[in-house]
Amino acid sequence: MKKIYFDYAATAPTDPLVVEAMKPFFFEKFGNASSPHGVGREANKALEDARQKVATFIGAKSSEIIFTSGGTESNNHALFGAAENLKSRGNHIIVSRIEHHSVLEPAEYLEKNGFRITYLNADRYGMVDVEALQKIISEETIFVSVMHANNEIGTIQPIAEIGRLMKARGICFHVDAVQTVGHVPVDVGEMGVDLLSLSAHKFYGPKGMGALYIREGIRLEKFLFGGDQEKNRRASTQNVAGAVGLAKAIELASQNMETEVSEQIRLRQKLIDGILKSVSGARLNGHPEKRLPNNSHFAFEKVQGESLLMSLDMAGISASMGSACTSGALEPSHVLRATGLPDELAYGALRVTIGRWTKEEEIDYFLEQLPRIIKRLRD
Ligand SMILES: *Cc1c(COP(=O)(O)O)cnc(C)c1O
């Protein structure tokens, strides 16, 4: 049976070139980057080279990058670190309603601990309401978090516009760019962000490896205590192999970005057009144009998303309902709810995300299988 992976937004396979680049750091170059001896200095040099590459790719200085264990840690650190540091200035925090759970849950925690949280609405395309944001900002507002692109429906937000607004008001602005770094151009200067999260495994790097950009002058309360690694901003022995892998993944992505994006848009469009044409009662979620090149997301009338996923799986196709984290939950996704999609449609959600190794035959096979499966499920 064919095995087709259409869940690149949940995680991507590691590029073999990334694994090659990481290999020496498990063996001959295994050193602790904090050790002052030769083996340690060699590891430290690789770590700092990797930091420089990551910084360059997003338009930052290397001193503004800390390595983390992934997108979740970067987001948690951004919210908790900024809230703790800025609480003398105010207690109001704004996050969009469509954020990843690794932003929403820290916000909920902060809400139980003295902060006031306002959730910024999105329209039917999943685009946040910038005018509403302007209205809910107050003197008490210390922190705003809006993701660059949504992990479920792929909508890309007007980050630079929000960035200018936040700068004018002197509000700390965090962006979860886990879905965009390595996929579309990301420049912290142009976007006007103070904090930005990224994660290697979403762009063919290793899992458990990420980074947080912290603009010079922004202070975050420490999150992991212990050693004074990462200029005393994150304790724990540094993951040199992971950092090297992250840097290699970012380098490969930047080299191939233009061709990769245009090919993915071509395949993705073929998939969207094919589904909307061949399946009745299907709708595309997310923005028709302002969306991730590799993302498509549908809602099907009179179909149970869970059964659809199982049938697809039996046909060798791995897809998802939305975020990997909500699959298996019985609640419809908070993102779809925020776009106003009725629950009965949200239950029939399907996210198809393609990637570096997606072949046209796979799209064709999918377009052949899906209408049959849906027909069978509806019968
Ligand atoms: C995957 C994802 C995360 C979590 O990143 P991990 O590295 O898996 O912890 C956070 N935000 C978004 C938008 C994501 O897609």
CSV table of C-alpha atoms and ligand atoms in Angstrom, one decimal:
chain,number,residue,atom,x,y,z
A,1,MET,CA,0.0,0.0,0.0
A,2,LYS,CA,1.1,3.6,-0.7
A,3,LYS,CA,2.1,5.6,2.3
A,4,ILE,CA,1.3,9.3,1.9
A,5,TYR,CA,2.3,11.9,4.5
A,6,PHE,CA,0.0,14.9,4.4
A,7,ASP,CA,0.6,16.2,7.9
A,8,TYR,CA,3.7,18.4,7.5
A,9,ALA,CA,2.2,21.1,9.8
A,10,ALA,CA,2.3,18.6,12.7
A,11,THR,CA,5.9,17.7,12.1
A,12,ALA,CA,8.2,17.2,9.1
A,13,PRO,CA,10.7,14.4,8.5
A,14,THR,CA,14.2,15.5,9.2
A,15,ASP,CA,16.2,16.4,6.1
A,16,PRO,CA,19.0,13.8,5.6
A,17,LEU,CA,21.4,16.7,5.1
A,18,VAL,CA,20.4,18.0,8.6
A,19,VAL,CA,21.1,14.6,10.1
A,20,GLU,CA,24.5,14.6,8.4
A,21,ALA,CA,25.4,18.0,9.8
A,22,MET,CA,24.4,16.9,13.3
A,23,LYS,CA,26.2,13.6,13.4
A,24,PRO,CA,29.7,14.7,14.4
A,25,PHE,CA,28.2,16.4,17.5
A,26,PHE,CA,27.1,13.0,18.9
A,27,PHE,CA,30.6,11.5,18.4
A,28,GLU,CA,34.0,13.2,18.0
A,29,LYS,CA,32.6,16.7,18.8
A,30,PHE,CA,30.4,15.7,21.7
A,31,GLY,CA,31.7,18.4,24.1
A,32,ASN,CA,29.8,20.5,26.6
A,33,ALA,CA,29.8,24.0,25.2
A,34,SER,CA,30.5,25.5,28.6
A,35,SER,CA,33.7,23.5,29.2
A,36,PRO,CA,36.8,25.7,28.9
A,37,HIS,CA,39.0,22.9,27.4
A,38,GLY,CA,39.5,22.1,23.7
A,39,VAL,CA,36.6,19.7,23.3
A,40,GLY,CA,34.3,22.2,25.0
A,41,ARG,CA,35.6,25.1,22.9
A,42,GLU,CA,35.0,23.2,19.7
A,43,ALA,CA,31.4,22.6,20.7
A,44,ASN,CA,31.0,26.2,21.7
A,45,LYS,CA,32.2,27.4,18.4
A,46,ALA,CA,29.7,25.2,16.6
A,47,LEU,CA,27.0,26.5,18.9
A,48,GLU,CA,27.8,30.1,18.2
A,49,ASP,CA,28.1,29.6,14.5
A,50,ALA,CA,24.6,28.0,14.5
A,51,ARG,CA,23.3,30.9,16.6
A,52,GLN,CA,24.7,33.4,14.0
A,53,LYS,CA,23.1,31.5,11.1
A,54,VAL,CA,19.7,31.4,12.8
A,55,ALA,CA,20.0,35.1,13.7
A,56,THR,CA,21.0,36.1,10.1
A,57,PHE,CA,18.1,34.2,8.6
A,58,ILE,CA,15.5,36.2,10.6
A,59,GLY,CA,17.3,39.5,10.5
A,60,ALA,CA,18.5,39.5,14.1
A,61,LYS,CA,21.8,39.7,16.0
A,62,SER,CA,23.2,36.5,17.3
A,63,SER,CA,23.1,38.0,20.9
A,64,GLU,CA,19.3,38.2,20.5
A,65,ILE,CA,18.8,34.4,20.0
A,66,ILE,CA,18.4,31.9,22.7
A,67,PHE,CA,18.1,28.2,21.9
A,68,THR,CA,15.2,26.3,23.5
A,69,SER,CA,13.6,22.9,23.4
A,70,GLY,CA,11.0,24.0,20.8
A,71,GLY,CA,8.1,26.2,20.0
A,72,THR,CA,6.2,25.3,23.2
A,73,GLU,CA,9.1,26.4,25.5
A,74,SER,CA,9.7,29.6,23.4
A,75,ASN,CA,6.0,30.6,23.7
A,76,ASN,CA,5.8,29.7,27.4
A,77,HIS,CA,9.0,31.6,28.1
A,78,ALA,CA,7.8,34.7,26.1
A,79,LEU,CA,4.5,34.9,28.0
A,80,PHE,CA,5.7,34.1,31.5
A,81,GLY,CA,9.0,35.9,31.2
A,82,ALA,CA,7.5,39.1,29.8
A,83,ALA,CA,4.5,39.1,32.2
A,84,GLU,CA,6.7,38.7,35.2
A,85,ASN,CA,9.1,41.4,34.1
A,86,LEU,CA,6.5,43.9,33.1
A,87,LYS,CA,3.9,43.5,35.9
A,88,SER,CA,4.9,46.7,37.6
A,89,ARG,CA,3.8,48.6,34.5
A,90,GLY,CA,0.4,47.0,34.1
A,91,ASN,CA,-1.5,43.7,34.1
A,92,HIS,CA,-3.3,43.6,30.8
A,93,ILE,CA,-2.3,41.1,28.2
A,94,ILE,CA,-3.9,40.5,24.7
A,95,VAL,CA,-3.6,37.3,22.8
A,96,SER,CA,-5.5,36.3,19.7
A,97,ARG,CA,-8.3,33.7,20.0
A,98,ILE,CA,-6.6,31.5,17.4
A,99,GLU,CA,-3.2,31.0,19.1
A,100,HIS,CA,-1.6,27.6,19.6
A,101,HIS,CA,-2.3,26.0,23.0
A,102,SER,CA,1.3,26.8,24.0
A,103,VAL,CA,0.3,30.5,24.1
A,104,LEU,CA,-3.3,30.1,25.2
A,105,GLU,CA,-2.6,27.9,28.3
A,106,PRO,CA,0.1,30.2,29.7
A,107,ALA,CA,-2.3,33.1,29.2
A,108,GLU,CA,-5.0,31.2,31.1
A,109,TYR,CA,-2.5,30.5,33.9
A,110,LEU,CA,-1.6,34.2,34.0
A,111,GLU,CA,-5.3,35.0,34.2
A,112,LYS,CA,-5.6,32.9,37.4
A,113,ASN,CA,-2.6,34.8,38.8
A,114,GLY,CA,-3.5,38.5,38.7
A,115,PHE,CA,-3.4,39.3,35.0
A,116,ARG,CA,-6.3,40.4,32.8
A,117,ILE,CA,-6.4,38.7,29.5
A,118,THR,CA,-8.4,39.9,26.4
A,119,TYR,CA,-8.8,37.6,23.5
A,120,LEU,CA,-8.6,39.2,20.1
A,121,ASN,CA,-11.2,38.1,17.6
A,122,ALA,CA,-10.6,36.8,14.1
A,123,ASP,CA,-12.9,37.0,11.0
A,124,ARG,CA,-14.3,34.2,9.0
A,125,TYR,CA,-10.9,33.7,7.3
A,126,GLY,CA,-9.1,33.6,10.6
A,127,MET,CA,-7.6,37.1,10.1
A,128,VAL,CA,-7.3,39.0,13.4
A,129,ASP,CA,-9.1,42.2,13.8
A,130,VAL,CA,-6.5,45.0,13.9
A,131,GLU,CA,-9.1,47.7,14.5
A,132,ALA,CA,-10.5,45.9,17.5
A,133,LEU,CA,-6.9,45.5,18.8
A,134,GLN,CA,-6.5,49.2,18.7
A,135,LYS,CA,-9.6,49.7,20.7
A,136,ILE,CA,-8.8,47.2,23.4
A,137,ILE,CA,-5.3,48.4,24.1
A,138,SER,CA,-5.2,50.5,27.3
A,139,GLU,CA,-2.6,52.1,29.5
A,140,GLU,CA,-2.5,48.8,31.4
A,141,THR,CA,-1.6,46.7,28.3
A,142,ILE,CA,1.9,45.3,28.6
A,143,PHE,CA,2.0,42.4,26.2
A,144,VAL,CA,0.4,41.3,23.0
A,145,SER,CA,0.8,37.9,21.3
A,146,VAL,CA,-0.4,37.2,17.7
A,147,MET,CA,0.8,34.3,15.7
A,148,HIS,CA,2.4,34.8,12.3
A,149,ALA,CA,0.5,32.0,10.6
A,150,ASN,CA,-2.1,29.7,12.1
A,151,ASN,CA,-1.2,26.1,12.4
A,152,GLU,CA,-4.7,24.8,11.6
A,153,ILE,CA,-6.1,26.9,8.8
A,154,GLY,CA,-2.9,28.5,7.6
A,155,THR,CA,-4.0,32.2,7.6
A,156,ILE,CA,-1.1,34.6,7.6
A,157,GLN,CA,-1.6,37.7,9.8
A,158,PRO,CA,-0.7,41.3,9.2
A,159,ILE,CA,2.2,41.2,11.7
A,160,ALA,CA,4.1,44.3,10.4
A,161,GLU,CA,0.9,46.4,10.8
A,162,ILE,CA,0.4,45.2,14.3
A,163,GLY,CA,4.1,45.6,15.0
A,164,ARG,CA,4.0,49.3,14.1
A,165,LEU,CA,1.1,49.8,16.4
A,166,MET,CA,2.8,48.1,19.3
A,167,LYS,CA,5.9,50.1,18.8
A,168,ALA,CA,4.0,53.3,18.8
A,169,ARG,CA,2.4,52.3,22.1
A,170,GLY,CA,5.5,50.8,23.7
A,171,ILE,CA,3.9,47.4,24.1
A,172,CYS,CA,5.9,44.2,24.1
A,173,PHE,CA,4.9,42.2,21.0
A,174,HIS,CA,5.4,38.5,20.7
A,175,VAL,CA,4.9,36.5,17.6
A,176,ASP,CA,4.6,32.7,17.4
A,177,ALA,CA,6.3,32.1,14.0
A,178,VAL,CA,6.6,28.3,14.3
A,179,GLN,CA,4.6,27.7,11.2
A,180,THR,CA,6.3,30.4,9.1
A,181,VAL,CA,10.1,30.3,9.8
A,182,GLY,CA,11.6,28.1,7.1
A,183,HIS,CA,8.5,28.4,4.9
A,184,VAL,CA,8.0,32.1,4.1
A,185,PRO,CA,10.4,35.0,4.6
A,186,VAL,CA,10.6,36.2,8.3
A,187,ASP,CA,12.4,39.4,9.3
A,188,VAL,CA,12.1,40.6,12.9
A,189,GLY,CA,12.9,44.1,11.9
A,190,GLU,CA,10.4,44.4,9.1
A,191,MET,CA,7.8,42.7,11.3
A,192,GLY,CA,8.5,45.0,14.3
A,193,VAL,CA,8.4,42.2,16.8
A,194,ASP,CA,10.1,42.1,20.2
A,195,LEU,CA,9.9,38.3,20.8
A,196,LEU,CA,9.6,35.6,18.2
A,197,SER,CA,9.3,31.8,18.6
A,198,LEU,CA,10.5,29.2,16.1
A,199,SER,CA,10.8,25.4,16.1
A,200,ALA,CA,13.1,23.2,14.0
A,201,HIS,CA,10.9,20.2,13.5
A,202,LYS,CA,8.4,22.2,11.5
A,203,PHE,CA,11.0,22.9,8.8
A,204,TYR,CA,12.9,19.6,8.5
A,205,GLY,CA,15.1,20.0,11.5
A,206,PRO,CA,15.2,17.9,14.7
A,207,LYS,CA,12.3,17.7,17.2
A,208,GLY,CA,12.9,19.1,20.6
A,209,MET,CA,14.9,22.1,19.3
A,210,GLY,CA,13.8,25.7,18.9
A,211,ALA,CA,14.8,29.3,19.5
A,212,LEU,CA,13.4,32.4,20.9
A,213,TYR,CA,14.3,35.8,19.5
A,214,ILE,CA,14.6,38.4,22.2
A,215,ARG,CA,15.0,42.0,20.9
A,216,GLU,CA,18.0,43.8,22.5
A,217,GLY,CA,16.7,45.8,25.4
A,218,ILE,CA,13.8,43.4,26.2
A,219,ARG,CA,14.2,41.6,29.5
A,220,LEU,CA,12.5,38.4,30.3
A,221,GLU,CA,12.4,36.8,33.7
A,222,LYS,CA,14.3,33.6,33.7
A,223,PHE,CA,12.3,30.4,33.1
A,224,LEU,CA,14.8,27.6,33.6
A,225,PHE,CA,17.1,28.1,36.6
A,226,GLY,CA,20.4,26.4,37.1
A,227,GLY,CA,23.6,27.2,35.1
A,228,ASP,CA,24.3,30.5,33.4
A,229,GLN,CA,24.1,29.1,29.8
A,230,GLU,CA,22.7,31.3,27.0
A,231,LYS,CA,24.1,34.4,28.7
A,232,ASN,CA,22.3,33.5,31.8
A,233,ARG,CA,18.9,33.5,30.0
A,234,ARG,CA,18.3,29.7,30.0
A,235,ALA,CA,20.0,27.2,32.2
A,236,SER,CA,20.8,23.6,31.0
A,237,THR,CA,23.6,22.1,29.0
A,238,GLN,CA,23.2,23.3,25.4
A,239,ASN,CA,22.0,21.0,22.7
A,240,VAL,CA,24.8,21.6,20.3
A,241,ALA,CA,23.8,18.9,17.8
A,242,GLY,CA,20.2,20.3,17.9
A,243,ALA,CA,21.4,23.8,17.3
A,244,VAL,CA,23.6,22.7,14.4
A,245,GLY,CA,20.6,20.9,13.0
A,246,LEU,CA,18.4,23.9,13.4
A,247,ALA,CA,20.9,26.1,11.6
A,248,LYS,CA,21.3,23.6,8.8
A,249,ALA,CA,17.6,23.3,8.4
A,250,ILE,CA,17.2,27.1,8.3
A,251,GLU,CA,20.0,27.3,5.7
A,252,LEU,CA,18.5,24.7,3.5
A,253,ALA,CA,15.1,26.3,3.7
A,254,SER,CA,16.4,29.7,2.8
A,255,GLN,CA,18.4,28.3,-0.2
A,256,ASN,CA,15.4,26.6,-1.7
A,257,MET,CA,12.6,28.8,-0.5
A,258,GLU,CA,11.4,30.4,-3.7
A,259,THR,CA,11.2,27.2,-5.7
A,260,GLU,CA,9.8,25.3,-2.8
A,261,VAL,CA,7.1,27.8,-2.2
A,262,SER,CA,6.0,28.0,-5.8
A,263,GLU,CA,5.9,24.2,-6.2
A,264,GLN,CA,3.9,23.8,-3.0
A,265,ILE,CA,1.4,26.5,-4.0
A,266,ARG,CA,1.0,24.7,-7.4
A,267,LEU,CA,0.3,21.3,-5.8
A,268,ARG,CA,-1.8,22.8,-3.0
A,269,GLN,CA,-3.9,24.6,-5.5
A,270,LYS,CA,-4.4,21.5,-7.5
A,271,LEU,CA,-5.6,19.7,-4.3
A,272,ILE,CA,-7.9,22.5,-3.3
A,273,ASP,CA,-9.5,22.9,-6.7
A,274,GLY,CA,-9.8,19.1,-7.1
A,275,ILE,CA,-11.6,18.7,-3.7
A,276,LEU,CA,-13.9,21.6,-4.1
A,277,LYS,CA,-14.9,20.3,-7.6
A,278,SER,CA,-15.3,16.6,-6.8
A,279,VAL,CA,-16.8,16.7,-3.3
A,280,SER,CA,-20.2,18.3,-2.7
A,281,GLY,CA,-20.8,20.2,0.6
A,282,ALA,CA,-17.1,21.0,0.9
A,283,ARG,CA,-15.7,24.3,2.0
A,284,LEU,CA,-12.2,25.7,2.2
A,285,ASN,CA,-11.3,27.2,5.6
A,286,GLY,CA,-8.7,29.9,6.1
A,287,HIS,CA,-7.9,32.8,3.8
A,288,PRO,CA,-8.1,32.1,0.0
A,289,GLU,CA,-4.7,33.9,-0.6
A,290,LYS,CA,-3.1,34.9,2.6
A,291,ARG,CA,-2.2,31.4,3.7
A,292,LEU,CA,0.7,29.2,4.2
A,293,PRO,CA,2.0,27.7,0.8
A,294,ASN,CA,1.6,24.2,2.1
A,295,ASN,CA,-1.7,24.4,3.9
A,296,SER,CA,-5.2,23.4,2.9
A,297,HIS,CA,-8.0,23.0,5.4
A,298,PHE,CA,-11.5,21.8,4.6
A,299,ALA,CA,-14.9,21.3,6.3
A,300,PHE,CA,-17.2,18.6,4.9
A,301,GLU,CA,-20.9,18.6,5.6
A,302,LYS,CA,-22.3,15.4,7.1
A,303,VAL,CA,-19.0,13.8,7.7
A,304,GLN,CA,-17.4,12.9,11.0
A,305,GLY,CA,-13.8,14.1,10.9
A,306,GLU,CA,-12.5,11.3,13.1
A,307,SER,CA,-14.0,8.6,10.8
A,308,LEU,CA,-12.7,10.4,7.7
A,309,LEU,CA,-9.1,10.4,9.2
A,310,MET,CA,-9.4,6.7,10.0
A,311,SER,CA,-10.6,5.8,6.5
A,312,LEU,CA,-7.8,7.9,5.0
A,313,ASP,CA,-5.3,6.2,7.3
A,314,MET,CA,-6.6,2.8,6.0
A,315,ALA,CA,-5.9,4.1,2.5
A,316,GLY,CA,-2.3,4.9,3.6
A,317,ILE,CA,-2.9,8.6,3.9
A,318,SER,CA,-1.8,10.5,7.1
A,319,ALA,CA,-3.7,13.8,7.5
A,320,SER,CA,-5.2,15.6,10.5
A,321,MET,CA,-8.3,17.5,11.7
A,322,GLY,CA,-6.4,20.5,12.8
A,323,SER,CA,-3.6,20.7,15.3
A,324,ALA,CA,-2.1,17.4,16.3
A,325,CYS,CA,-2.8,18.4,19.9
A,326,THR,CA,-6.6,18.6,19.5
A,327,SER,CA,-6.9,15.5,17.4
A,328,GLY,CA,-8.7,12.9,19.5
A,329,ALA,CA,-10.4,15.6,21.6
A,330,LEU,CA,-14.2,15.7,21.2
A,331,GLU,CA,-14.4,19.5,21.2
A,332,PRO,CA,-14.3,21.2,17.9
A,333,SER,CA,-11.2,23.3,17.4
A,334,HIS,CA,-11.0,26.7,19.1
A,335,VAL,CA,-9.7,28.1,15.8
A,336,LEU,CA,-12.6,27.0,13.7
A,337,ARG,CA,-15.0,28.3,16.4
A,338,ALA,CA,-13.2,31.6,16.4
A,339,THR,CA,-13.9,31.9,12.6
A,340,GLY,CA,-17.6,31.3,13.3
A,341,LEU,CA,-17.7,27.9,11.5
A,342,PRO,CA,-20.8,26.1,12.9
A,343,ASP,CA,-19.9,23.1,15.1
A,344,GLU,CA,-21.6,20.6,12.8
A,345,LEU,CA,-19.1,21.7,10.0
A,346,ALA,CA,-16.2,21.9,12.4
A,347,TYR,CA,-16.7,18.2,13.3
A,348,GLY,CA,-16.0,17.4,9.6
A,349,ALA,CA,-12.7,19.2,9.5
A,350,LEU,CA,-9.7,18.0,7.5
A,351,ARG,CA,-6.3,19.6,7.3
A,352,VAL,CA,-4.0,18.5,4.5
A,353,THR,CA,-0.5,19.9,4.7
A,354,ILE,CA,2.2,19.0,2.1
A,355,GLY,CA,5.9,19.5,2.1
A,356,ARG,CA,9.4,19.1,0.6
A,357,TRP,CA,8.9,15.5,-0.5
A,358,THR,CA,5.3,15.7,-1.7
A,359,LYS,CA,4.9,14.3,-5.2
A,360,GLU,CA,2.2,15.1,-7.7
A,361,GLU,CA,1.1,11.4,-7.9
A,362,GLU,CA,0.3,11.7,-4.2
A,363,ILE,CA,-2.0,14.6,-4.8
A,364,ASP,CA,-3.6,12.6,-7.7
A,365,TYR,CA,-4.1,9.5,-5.5
A,366,PHE,CA,-5.6,11.6,-2.8
A,367,LEU,CA,-8.0,13.3,-5.2
A,368,GLU,CA,-9.0,9.8,-6.4
A,369,GLN,CA,-9.6,8.4,-2.9
A,370,LEU,CA,-11.2,11.2,-1.0
A,371,PRO,CA,-14.5,11.6,-2.9
A,372,ARG,CA,-15.0,7.8,-2.7
A,373,ILE,CA,-14.3,7.8,1.1
A,374,ILE,CA,-16.6,10.7,1.7
A,375,LYS,CA,-19.4,9.2,-0.3
A,376,ARG,CA,-19.1,5.9,1.6
A,377,LEU,CA,-19.1,7.7,5.0
A,378,ARG,CA,-22.1,9.7,4.1
A,379,ASP,CA,-24.0,6.6,2.9
B,1,LIG,C1,4.0,23.0,16.5
B,1,LIG,C2,3.6,24.4,17.0
B,1,LIG,C3,4.0,24.8,18.2
B,1,LIG,C4,4.7,23.9,19.2
B,1,LIG,O1,6.1,23.7,18.8
B,1,LIG,P1,6.9,22.5,19.4
B,1,LIG,O2,8.3,22.7,18.9
B,1,LIG,O3,6.2,21.2,18.9
B,1,LIG,O4,6.8,22.6,20.9
B,1,LIG,C5,3.7,26.1,18.6
B,1,LIG,N1,3.0,27.0,17.8
B,1,LIG,C6,2.6,26.6,16.6
B,1,LIG,C7,1.9,27.5,15.7
B,1,LIG,C8,2.9,25.3,16.1
B,1,LIG,O5,2.5,24.9,14.9
